[in-house]
C-alpha atoms as a PDB file:
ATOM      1  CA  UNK A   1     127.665  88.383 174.553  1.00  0.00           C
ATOM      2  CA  UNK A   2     128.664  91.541 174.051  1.00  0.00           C
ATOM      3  CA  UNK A   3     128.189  93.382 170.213  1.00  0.00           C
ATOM      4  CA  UNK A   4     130.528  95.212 168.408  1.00  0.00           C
ATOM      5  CA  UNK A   5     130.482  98.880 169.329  1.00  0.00           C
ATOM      6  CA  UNK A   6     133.131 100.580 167.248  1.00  0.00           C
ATOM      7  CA  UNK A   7     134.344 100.353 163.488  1.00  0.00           C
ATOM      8  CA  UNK A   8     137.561  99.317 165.020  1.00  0.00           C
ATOM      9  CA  UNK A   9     135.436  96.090 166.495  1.00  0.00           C
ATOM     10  CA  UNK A  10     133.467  95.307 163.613  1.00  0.00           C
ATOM     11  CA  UNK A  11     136.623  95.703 161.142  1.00  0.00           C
ATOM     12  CA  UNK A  12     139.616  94.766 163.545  1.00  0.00           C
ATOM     13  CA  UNK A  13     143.064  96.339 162.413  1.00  0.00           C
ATOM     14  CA  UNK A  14     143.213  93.712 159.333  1.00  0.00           C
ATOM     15  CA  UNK A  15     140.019  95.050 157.880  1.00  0.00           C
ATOM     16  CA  UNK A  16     140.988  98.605 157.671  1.00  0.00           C
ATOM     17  CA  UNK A  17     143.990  97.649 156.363  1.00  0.00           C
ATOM     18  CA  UNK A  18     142.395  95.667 153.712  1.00  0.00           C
ATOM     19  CA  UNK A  19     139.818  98.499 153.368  1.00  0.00           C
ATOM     20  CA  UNK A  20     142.661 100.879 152.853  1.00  0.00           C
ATOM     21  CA  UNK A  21     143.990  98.481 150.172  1.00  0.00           C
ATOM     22  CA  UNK A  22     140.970  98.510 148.268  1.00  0.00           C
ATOM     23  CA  UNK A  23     140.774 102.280 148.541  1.00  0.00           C
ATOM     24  CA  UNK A  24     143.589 103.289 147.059  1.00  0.00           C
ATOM     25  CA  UNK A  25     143.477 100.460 144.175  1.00  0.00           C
ATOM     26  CA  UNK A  26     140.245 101.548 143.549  1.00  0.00           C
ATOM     27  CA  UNK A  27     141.301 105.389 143.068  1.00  0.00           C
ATOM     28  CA  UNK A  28     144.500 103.721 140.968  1.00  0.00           C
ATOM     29  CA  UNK A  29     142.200 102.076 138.566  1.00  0.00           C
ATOM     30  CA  UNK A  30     139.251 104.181 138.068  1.00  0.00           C
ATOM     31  CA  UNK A  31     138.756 106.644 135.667  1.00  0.00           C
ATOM     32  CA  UNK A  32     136.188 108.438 138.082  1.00  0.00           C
ATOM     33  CA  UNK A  33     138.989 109.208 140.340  1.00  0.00           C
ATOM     34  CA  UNK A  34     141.541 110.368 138.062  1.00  0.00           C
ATOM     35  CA  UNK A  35     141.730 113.947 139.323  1.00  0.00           C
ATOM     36  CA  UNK A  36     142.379 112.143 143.137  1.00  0.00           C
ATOM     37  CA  UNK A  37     144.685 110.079 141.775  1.00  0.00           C
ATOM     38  CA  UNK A  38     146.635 112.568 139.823  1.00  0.00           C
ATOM     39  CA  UNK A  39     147.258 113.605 143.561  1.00  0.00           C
ATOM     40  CA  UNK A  40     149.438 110.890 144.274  1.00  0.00           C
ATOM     41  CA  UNK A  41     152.733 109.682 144.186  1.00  0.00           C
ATOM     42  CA  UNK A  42     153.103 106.458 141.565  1.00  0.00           C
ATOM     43  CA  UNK A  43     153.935 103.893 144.574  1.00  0.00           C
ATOM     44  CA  UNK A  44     150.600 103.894 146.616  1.00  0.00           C
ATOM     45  CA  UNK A  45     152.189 101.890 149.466  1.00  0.00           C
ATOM     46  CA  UNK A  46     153.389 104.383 151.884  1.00  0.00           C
ATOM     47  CA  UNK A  47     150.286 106.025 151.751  1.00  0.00           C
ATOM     48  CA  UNK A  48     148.353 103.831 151.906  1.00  0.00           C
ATOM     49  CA  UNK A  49     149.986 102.800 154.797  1.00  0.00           C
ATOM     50  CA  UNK A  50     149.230 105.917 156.546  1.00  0.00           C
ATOM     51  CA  UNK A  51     146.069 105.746 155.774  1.00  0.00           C
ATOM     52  CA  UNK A  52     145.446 102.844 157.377  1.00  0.00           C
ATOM     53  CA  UNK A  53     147.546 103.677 160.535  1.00  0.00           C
ATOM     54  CA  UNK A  54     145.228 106.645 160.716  1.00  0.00           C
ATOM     55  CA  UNK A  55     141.980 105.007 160.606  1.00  0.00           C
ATOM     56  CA  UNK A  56     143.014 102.314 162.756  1.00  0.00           C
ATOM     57  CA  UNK A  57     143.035 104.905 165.554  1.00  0.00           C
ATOM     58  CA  UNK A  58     140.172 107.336 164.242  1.00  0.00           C
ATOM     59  CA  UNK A  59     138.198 104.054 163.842  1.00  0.00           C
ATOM     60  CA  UNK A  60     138.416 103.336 167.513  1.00  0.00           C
ATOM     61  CA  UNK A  61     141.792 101.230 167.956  1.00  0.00           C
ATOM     62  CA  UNK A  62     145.183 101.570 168.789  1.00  0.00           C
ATOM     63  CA  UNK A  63     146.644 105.119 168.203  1.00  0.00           C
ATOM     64  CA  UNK A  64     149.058 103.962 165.355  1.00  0.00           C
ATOM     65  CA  UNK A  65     149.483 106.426 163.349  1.00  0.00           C
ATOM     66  CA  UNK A  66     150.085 109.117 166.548  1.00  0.00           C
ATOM     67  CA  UNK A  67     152.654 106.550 168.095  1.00  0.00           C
ATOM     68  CA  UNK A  68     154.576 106.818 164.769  1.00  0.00           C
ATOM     69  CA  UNK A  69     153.711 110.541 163.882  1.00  0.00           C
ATOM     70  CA  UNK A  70     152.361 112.442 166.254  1.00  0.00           C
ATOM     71  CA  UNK A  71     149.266 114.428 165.943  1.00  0.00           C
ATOM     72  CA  UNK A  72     147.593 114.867 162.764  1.00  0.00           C
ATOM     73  CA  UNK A  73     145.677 118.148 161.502  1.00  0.00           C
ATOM     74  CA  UNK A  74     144.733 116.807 158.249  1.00  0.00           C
ATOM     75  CA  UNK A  75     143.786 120.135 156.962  1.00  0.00           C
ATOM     76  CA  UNK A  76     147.930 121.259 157.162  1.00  0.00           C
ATOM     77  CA  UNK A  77     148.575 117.720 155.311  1.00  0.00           C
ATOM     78  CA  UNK A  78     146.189 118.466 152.309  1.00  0.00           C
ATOM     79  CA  UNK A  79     147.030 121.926 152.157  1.00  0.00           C
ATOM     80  CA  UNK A  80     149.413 121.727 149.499  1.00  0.00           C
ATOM     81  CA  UNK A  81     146.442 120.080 146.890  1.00  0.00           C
ATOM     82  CA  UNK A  82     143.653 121.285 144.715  1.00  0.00           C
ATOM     83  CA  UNK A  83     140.950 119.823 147.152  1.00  0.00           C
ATOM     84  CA  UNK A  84     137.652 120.770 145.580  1.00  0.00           C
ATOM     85  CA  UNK A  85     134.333 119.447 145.189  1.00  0.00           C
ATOM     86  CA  UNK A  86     135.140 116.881 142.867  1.00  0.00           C
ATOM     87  CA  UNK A  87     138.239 115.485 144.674  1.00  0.00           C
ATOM     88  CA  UNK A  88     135.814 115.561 147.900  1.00  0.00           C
ATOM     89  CA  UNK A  89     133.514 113.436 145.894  1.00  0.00           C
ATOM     90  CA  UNK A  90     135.838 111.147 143.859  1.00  0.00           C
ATOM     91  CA  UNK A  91     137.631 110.352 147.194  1.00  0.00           C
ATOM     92  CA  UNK A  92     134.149 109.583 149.173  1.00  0.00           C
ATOM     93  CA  UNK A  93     132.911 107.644 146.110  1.00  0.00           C
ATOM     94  CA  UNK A  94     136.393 105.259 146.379  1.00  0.00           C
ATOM     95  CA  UNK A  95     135.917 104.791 150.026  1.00  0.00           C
ATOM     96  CA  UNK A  96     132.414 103.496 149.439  1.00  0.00           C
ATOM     97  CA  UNK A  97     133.559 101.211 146.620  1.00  0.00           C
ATOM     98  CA  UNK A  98     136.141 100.005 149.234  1.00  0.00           C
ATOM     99  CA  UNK A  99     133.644  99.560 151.648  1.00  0.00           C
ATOM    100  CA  UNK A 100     131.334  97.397 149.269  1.00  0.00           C
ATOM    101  CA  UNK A 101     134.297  95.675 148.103  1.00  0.00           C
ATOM    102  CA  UNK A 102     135.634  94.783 152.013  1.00  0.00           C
ATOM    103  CA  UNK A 103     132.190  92.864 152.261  1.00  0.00           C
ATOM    104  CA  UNK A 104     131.677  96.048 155.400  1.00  0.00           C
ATOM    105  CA  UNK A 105     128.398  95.430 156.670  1.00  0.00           C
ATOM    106  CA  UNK A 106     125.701  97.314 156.336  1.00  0.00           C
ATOM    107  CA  UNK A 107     125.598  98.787 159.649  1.00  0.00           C
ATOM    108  CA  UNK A 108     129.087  99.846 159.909  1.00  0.00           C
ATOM    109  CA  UNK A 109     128.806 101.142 156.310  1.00  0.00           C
ATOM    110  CA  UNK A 110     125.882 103.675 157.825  1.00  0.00           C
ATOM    111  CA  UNK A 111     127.797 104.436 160.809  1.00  0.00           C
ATOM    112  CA  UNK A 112     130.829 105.748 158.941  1.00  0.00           C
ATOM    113  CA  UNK A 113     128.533 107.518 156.296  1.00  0.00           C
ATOM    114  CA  UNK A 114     128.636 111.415 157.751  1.00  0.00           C
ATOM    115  CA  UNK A 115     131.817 110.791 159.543  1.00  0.00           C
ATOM    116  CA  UNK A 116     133.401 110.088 156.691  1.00  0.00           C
ATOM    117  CA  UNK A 117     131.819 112.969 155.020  1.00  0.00           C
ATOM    118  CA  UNK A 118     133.154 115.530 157.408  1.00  0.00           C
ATOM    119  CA  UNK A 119     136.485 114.256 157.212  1.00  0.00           C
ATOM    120  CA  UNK A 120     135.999 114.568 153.535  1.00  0.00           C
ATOM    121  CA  UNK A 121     134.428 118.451 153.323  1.00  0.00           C
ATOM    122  CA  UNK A 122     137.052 119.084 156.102  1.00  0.00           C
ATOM    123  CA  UNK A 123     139.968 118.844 154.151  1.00  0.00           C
ATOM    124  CA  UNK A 124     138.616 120.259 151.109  1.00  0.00           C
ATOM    125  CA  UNK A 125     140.169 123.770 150.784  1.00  0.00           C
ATOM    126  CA  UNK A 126     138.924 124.891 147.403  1.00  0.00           C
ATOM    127  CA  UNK A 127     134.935 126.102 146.298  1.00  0.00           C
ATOM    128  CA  UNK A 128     135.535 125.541 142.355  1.00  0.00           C
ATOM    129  CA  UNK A 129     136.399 122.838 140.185  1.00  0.00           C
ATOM    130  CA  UNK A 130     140.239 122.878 139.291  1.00  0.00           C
ATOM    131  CA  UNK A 131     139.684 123.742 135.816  1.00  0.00           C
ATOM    132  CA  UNK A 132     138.579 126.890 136.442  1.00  0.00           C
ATOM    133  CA  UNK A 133     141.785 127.415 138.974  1.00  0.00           C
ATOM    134  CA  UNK A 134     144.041 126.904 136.557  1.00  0.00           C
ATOM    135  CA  UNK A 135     143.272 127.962 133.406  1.00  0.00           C
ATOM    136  CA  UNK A 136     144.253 131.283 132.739  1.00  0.00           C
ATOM    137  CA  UNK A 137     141.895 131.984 130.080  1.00  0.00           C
ATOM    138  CA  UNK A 138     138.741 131.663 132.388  1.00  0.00           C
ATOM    139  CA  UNK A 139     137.982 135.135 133.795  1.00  0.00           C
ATOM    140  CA  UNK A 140     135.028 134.495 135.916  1.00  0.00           C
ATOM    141  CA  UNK A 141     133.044 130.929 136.522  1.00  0.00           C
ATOM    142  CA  UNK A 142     129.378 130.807 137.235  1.00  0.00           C
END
């Protein structure tokens, strides 16, 4: 018998699309992830359809949202949002609602941990909170 190796194995493709589900109405409902979801578009769907095409593939399955896409530098993506601390945060703290929520195991939940992290930091672009970006009446923050 051979054991589950991969997210992609322990999840399957209707997992992370259920975990993606959970994700984003987590972030939709929350008030500790308004700044995240002040991000996004009103209709959730096609995102959150991307999101799962993309983890299906980063999670070890098939490559779907490359075969639809292309390649992905998620850094380009974000680039155009106020990514700080906070929106690192708020987004890691909906994923590991989602996670609790999908019933993930434990062991994949650990697995995923600093991956998920990395992705996270990575795509962060900013090193203060976005009140002090864009308030012009702030002169120095500290």
């Amino acid at each position: 018998m051979t054991t589950a190796n991969t997210p992609f194995e322990i999840l399957g493709e209707d997992g992370i699309r259920q975990l993606c589900e959970n994700f984003y109405r987590i972030m939709d409902a929350r008030p500790e992830a308004r700044e995240l979801r002040a991000m996004h578009a009103e209709d959730l769907g096609p995102v959150t359809e991307k999101l799962a095409e993309y983890l299906t593939g980063w999670m070890g399955g098939p490559p779907r949202y490359a075969e639809k896409y292309g390649t992905v530098c998620l850094t380009d993506s974000h680039a155009a949002y106020h990514i700080g601390p906070e929106e690192r945060d708020q987004w890691l703290w909906c994923m590991e609602q989602a996670l609790a929520e999908s019933d993930a195991p434990e062991e994949l939940r650990e697995m995923l941990r600093i991956p998920l992290q990395r992705i996270a930091d990575a795509v962060r672009n900013r090193d203060q909170p976005r009140a002090t970006q864009r308030d012009p009446n702030v002169i120095a923050a500290g």
